[in-house]
PDB file of C-alpha atoms in Angstrom:
ATOM      1  CA  UNK A  16     -26.956 -49.604 -34.863  1.00  0.00           C
ATOM      2  CA  UNK A  17     -29.927 -47.218 -34.816  1.00  0.00           C
ATOM      3  CA  UNK A  18     -30.062 -48.189 -31.252  1.00  0.00           C
ATOM      4  CA  UNK A  19     -26.472 -47.550 -30.529  1.00  0.00           C
ATOM      5  CA  UNK A  20     -26.293 -44.162 -32.116  1.00  0.00           C
ATOM      6  CA  UNK A  21     -30.068 -43.300 -30.038  1.00  0.00           C
ATOM      7  CA  UNK A  22     -28.230 -44.500 -27.087  1.00  0.00           C
ATOM      8  CA  UNK A  23     -25.220 -42.523 -27.507  1.00  0.00           C
ATOM      9  CA  UNK A  24     -27.134 -39.290 -27.626  1.00  0.00           C
ATOM     10  CA  UNK A  25     -29.050 -40.555 -24.684  1.00  0.00           C
ATOM     11  CA  UNK A  26     -25.217 -40.798 -22.835  1.00  0.00           C
ATOM     12  CA  UNK A  27     -23.716 -37.689 -24.502  1.00  0.00           C
ATOM     13  CA  UNK A  28     -27.068 -35.824 -23.275  1.00  0.00           C
ATOM     14  CA  UNK A  29     -27.318 -36.939 -19.953  1.00  0.00           C
ATOM     15  CA  UNK A  30     -23.550 -36.296 -18.950  1.00  0.00           C
ATOM     16  CA  UNK A  31     -23.802 -32.881 -20.852  1.00  0.00           C
ATOM     17  CA  UNK A  32     -26.672 -31.985 -18.634  1.00  0.00           C
ATOM     18  CA  UNK A  33     -26.913 -34.221 -15.564  1.00  0.00           C
ATOM     19  CA  UNK A  34     -22.945 -33.949 -14.493  1.00  0.00           C
ATOM     20  CA  UNK A  35     -21.826 -30.829 -15.026  1.00  0.00           C
ATOM     21  CA  UNK A  36     -22.479 -28.642 -11.600  1.00  0.00           C
ATOM     22  CA  UNK A  37     -24.203 -25.658 -12.049  1.00  0.00           C
ATOM     23  CA  UNK A  38     -22.643 -22.111 -11.485  1.00  0.00           C
ATOM     24  CA  UNK A  39     -22.713 -20.740  -7.997  1.00  0.00           C
ATOM     25  CA  UNK A  40     -21.148 -17.284  -7.012  1.00  0.00           C
ATOM     26  CA  UNK A  41     -17.785 -17.500  -5.244  1.00  0.00           C
ATOM     27  CA  UNK A  42     -15.093 -15.553  -3.706  1.00  0.00           C
ATOM     28  CA  UNK A  43     -13.090 -15.732  -6.547  1.00  0.00           C
ATOM     29  CA  UNK A  44     -15.817 -13.531  -9.245  1.00  0.00           C
ATOM     30  CA  UNK A  45     -16.301 -10.973  -5.792  1.00  0.00           C
ATOM     31  CA  UNK A  46     -12.232 -10.723  -5.443  1.00  0.00           C
ATOM     32  CA  UNK A  47     -12.543 -10.749  -9.455  1.00  0.00           C
ATOM     33  CA  UNK A  48     -14.441  -7.880  -9.607  1.00  0.00           C
ATOM     34  CA  UNK A  49     -12.095  -4.463  -9.099  1.00  0.00           C
ATOM     35  CA  UNK A  50     -10.239  -5.799 -11.916  1.00  0.00           C
ATOM     36  CA  UNK A  51     -13.610  -5.551 -14.337  1.00  0.00           C
ATOM     37  CA  UNK A  52     -14.082  -1.987 -13.247  1.00  0.00           C
ATOM     38  CA  UNK A  53     -10.715  -1.172 -14.479  1.00  0.00           C
ATOM     39  CA  UNK A  54     -10.923   0.906 -18.043  1.00  0.00           C
ATOM     40  CA  UNK A  55      -7.276   1.594 -18.714  1.00  0.00           C
ATOM     41  CA  UNK A  56      -3.610  -0.189 -18.133  1.00  0.00           C
ATOM     42  CA  UNK A  57      -3.285   3.512 -16.756  1.00  0.00           C
ATOM     43  CA  UNK A  58      -3.761   4.998 -13.900  1.00  0.00           C
ATOM     44  CA  UNK A  59      -5.164   8.879 -14.675  1.00  0.00           C
ATOM     45  CA  UNK A  60      -7.913  10.994 -13.484  1.00  0.00           C
ATOM     46  CA  UNK A  61     -10.507  10.426 -16.357  1.00  0.00           C
ATOM     47  CA  UNK A  62     -12.490  13.584 -15.533  1.00  0.00           C
ATOM     48  CA  UNK A  63     -13.560  15.678 -13.341  1.00  0.00           C
ATOM     49  CA  UNK A  64     -16.429  17.882 -12.102  1.00  0.00           C
ATOM     50  CA  UNK A  65     -15.779  21.407 -12.471  1.00  0.00           C
ATOM     51  CA  UNK A  66     -13.611  20.933 -15.290  1.00  0.00           C
ATOM     52  CA  UNK A  67     -10.216  22.123 -16.011  1.00  0.00           C
ATOM     53  CA  UNK A  68      -9.841  26.191 -16.151  1.00  0.00           C
ATOM     54  CA  UNK A  69     -13.849  26.180 -15.462  1.00  0.00           C
ATOM     55  CA  UNK A  70     -15.325  29.498 -14.575  1.00  0.00           C
ATOM     56  CA  UNK A  71     -18.815  29.990 -12.643  1.00  0.00           C
ATOM     57  CA  UNK A  72     -18.678  27.112 -10.671  1.00  0.00           C
ATOM     58  CA  UNK A  73     -21.457  27.509  -7.948  1.00  0.00           C
ATOM     59  CA  UNK A  74     -19.657  27.805  -4.678  1.00  0.00           C
ATOM     60  CA  UNK A  75     -21.759  24.716  -3.226  1.00  0.00           C
ATOM     61  CA  UNK A  76     -20.242  22.689  -6.034  1.00  0.00           C
ATOM     62  CA  UNK A  77     -19.279  18.937  -4.512  1.00  0.00           C
ATOM     63  CA  UNK A  78     -16.320  18.352  -6.565  1.00  0.00           C
ATOM     64  CA  UNK A  79     -15.878  14.723  -8.253  1.00  0.00           C
ATOM     65  CA  UNK A  80     -13.260  13.045 -10.078  1.00  0.00           C
ATOM     66  CA  UNK A  81     -13.418   9.689 -11.627  1.00  0.00           C
ATOM     67  CA  UNK A  82     -10.506   7.646 -12.190  1.00  0.00           C
ATOM     68  CA  UNK A  83      -9.251   5.003 -14.481  1.00  0.00           C
ATOM     69  CA  UNK A  84      -8.699   2.349 -12.320  1.00  0.00           C
ATOM     70  CA  UNK A  85     -10.343   1.683  -9.034  1.00  0.00           C
ATOM     71  CA  UNK A  86      -8.574   3.853  -6.161  1.00  0.00           C
ATOM     72  CA  UNK A  87      -6.811   2.938  -2.970  1.00  0.00           C
ATOM     73  CA  UNK A  88      -8.100   5.325  -0.689  1.00  0.00           C
ATOM     74  CA  UNK A  89      -5.615   4.761   1.564  1.00  0.00           C
ATOM     75  CA  UNK A  90      -3.043   6.402  -0.756  1.00  0.00           C
ATOM     76  CA  UNK A  91      -4.500   9.798  -0.577  1.00  0.00           C
ATOM     77  CA  UNK A  92      -2.684  10.609   2.716  1.00  0.00           C
ATOM     78  CA  UNK A  93      -0.843  13.269   2.096  1.00  0.00           C
ATOM     79  CA  UNK A  94      -0.891  13.149  -1.517  1.00  0.00           C
ATOM     80  CA  UNK A  95      -4.038  14.860  -2.152  1.00  0.00           C
ATOM     81  CA  UNK A  96      -3.753  18.955  -1.963  1.00  0.00           C
ATOM     82  CA  UNK A  97      -5.813  22.031  -2.294  1.00  0.00           C
ATOM     83  CA  UNK A  98      -5.243  26.288  -2.164  1.00  0.00           C
ATOM     84  CA  UNK A  99      -6.677  27.653  -0.999  1.00  0.00           C
ATOM     85  CA  UNK A 100      -6.522  25.655   2.149  1.00  0.00           C
ATOM     86  CA  UNK A 101      -9.899  25.721   3.585  1.00  0.00           C
ATOM     87  CA  UNK A 102     -13.307  24.197   3.243  1.00  0.00           C
ATOM     88  CA  UNK A 103     -12.092  20.961   2.290  1.00  0.00           C
ATOM     89  CA  UNK A 104     -12.480  18.717   5.032  1.00  0.00           C
ATOM     90  CA  UNK A 105     -14.110  15.429   3.591  1.00  0.00           C
ATOM     91  CA  UNK A 106     -14.695  12.974   0.588  1.00  0.00           C
ATOM     92  CA  UNK A 107     -16.558   9.760  -0.273  1.00  0.00           C
ATOM     93  CA  UNK A 108     -15.870   7.231  -2.608  1.00  0.00           C
ATOM     94  CA  UNK A 109     -18.331   5.391  -5.074  1.00  0.00           C
ATOM     95  CA  UNK A 110     -19.150   1.739  -4.823  1.00  0.00           C
ATOM     96  CA  UNK A 111     -16.366   0.685  -7.390  1.00  0.00           C
ATOM     97  CA  UNK A 112     -14.082   2.838  -5.980  1.00  0.00           C
ATOM     98  CA  UNK A 113     -13.541   4.531  -9.531  1.00  0.00           C
ATOM     99  CA  UNK A 114     -15.130   7.905  -8.158  1.00  0.00           C
ATOM    100  CA  UNK A 115     -13.993  10.318  -5.621  1.00  0.00           C
ATOM    101  CA  UNK A 116     -16.431  13.152  -4.371  1.00  0.00           C
ATOM    102  CA  UNK A 117     -14.693  16.024  -1.972  1.00  0.00           C
ATOM    103  CA  UNK A 118     -17.299  17.809  -0.375  1.00  0.00           C
ATOM    104  CA  UNK A 119     -16.365  20.957   1.358  1.00  0.00           C
ATOM    105  CA  UNK A 120     -17.827  21.600   5.080  1.00  0.00           C
ATOM    106  CA  UNK A 121     -18.441  25.116   4.206  1.00  0.00           C
ATOM    107  CA  UNK A 122     -19.451  27.236   0.590  1.00  0.00           C
ATOM    108  CA  UNK A 123     -15.854  28.342  -1.599  1.00  0.00           C
ATOM    109  CA  UNK A 124     -15.687  32.004  -1.675  1.00  0.00           C
ATOM    110  CA  UNK A 125     -17.266  34.006  -4.000  1.00  0.00           C
ATOM    111  CA  UNK A 126     -15.206  34.638  -7.722  1.00  0.00           C
ATOM    112  CA  UNK A 127     -12.017  32.862  -6.170  1.00  0.00           C
ATOM    113  CA  UNK A 128      -9.351  30.645  -7.854  1.00  0.00           C
ATOM    114  CA  UNK A 129      -8.751  26.886  -6.430  1.00  0.00           C
ATOM    115  CA  UNK A 130      -6.190  24.489  -7.126  1.00  0.00           C
ATOM    116  CA  UNK A 131      -6.982  21.031  -6.442  1.00  0.00           C
ATOM    117  CA  UNK A 132      -3.876  18.820  -6.747  1.00  0.00           C
ATOM    118  CA  UNK A 133      -3.765  14.836  -6.689  1.00  0.00           C
ATOM    119  CA  UNK A 134      -0.288  13.577  -6.376  1.00  0.00           C
ATOM    120  CA  UNK A 135       2.039  11.066  -9.009  1.00  0.00           C
ATOM    121  CA  UNK A 136       2.343   8.947  -5.452  1.00  0.00           C
ATOM    122  CA  UNK A 137      -1.251   7.857  -5.676  1.00  0.00           C
ATOM    123  CA  UNK A 138      -1.574   4.396  -6.354  1.00  0.00           C
ATOM    124  CA  UNK A 139      -4.846   1.862  -7.646  1.00  0.00           C
ATOM    125  CA  UNK A 140      -5.559  -0.744  -6.033  1.00  0.00           C
ATOM    126  CA  UNK A 141      -3.451  -2.808  -8.158  1.00  0.00           C
ATOM    127  CA  UNK A 142      -0.732  -0.612  -7.587  1.00  0.00           C
ATOM    128  CA  UNK A 143      -0.103   1.468 -10.488  1.00  0.00           C
ATOM    129  CA  UNK A 144       0.774   5.201  -9.365  1.00  0.00           C
ATOM    130  CA  UNK A 145      -0.153   8.667 -11.680  1.00  0.00           C
ATOM    131  CA  UNK A 146       2.346   9.418 -14.238  1.00  0.00           C
ATOM    132  CA  UNK A 147       2.082  12.741 -13.257  1.00  0.00           C
ATOM    133  CA  UNK A 148       0.809  15.264 -10.408  1.00  0.00           C
ATOM    134  CA  UNK A 149      -2.894  16.317 -11.796  1.00  0.00           C
ATOM    135  CA  UNK A 150      -3.816  19.711 -11.218  1.00  0.00           C
ATOM    136  CA  UNK A 151      -7.219  21.247 -11.167  1.00  0.00           C
ATOM    137  CA  UNK A 152      -8.233  25.058 -11.603  1.00  0.00           C
ATOM    138  CA  UNK A 153     -11.373  26.416 -11.414  1.00  0.00           C
ATOM    139  CA  UNK A 154     -13.184  29.490 -10.392  1.00  0.00           C
ATOM    140  CA  UNK A 155     -16.191  29.928  -8.442  1.00  0.00           C
ATOM    141  CA  UNK A 156     -18.918  32.578  -9.139  1.00  0.00           C
TER     142      UNK A 156
END
């Protein structure tokens, strides 16, 4: 009886450890990565630099916005506005595509009020749109 139990323990160990394939990186894991980086079921702007109605913003500031889901950057076309028109000409996106930086090509004007608007039509990579436009107002130093 002892021999049979030891044999069964041996077989259990063998099948548990020797017959199970070792995990390897897969395309499925890479494709699922954007889903892991979502922080909410609702798509919205979580935070911004500068903050809403901030005053004394340096004229050399690069604007930064963090979204609750991975941003579909293609949806920005025609859905990003700023006023007065002017210095914002380029943007960059962080590797996880939840954060976008808007870089002015020249400094903002001193003591000026600026408005940045993301229209509600922008989308996340999973097809969610914002429930309302997001508007940021700030005043430079």
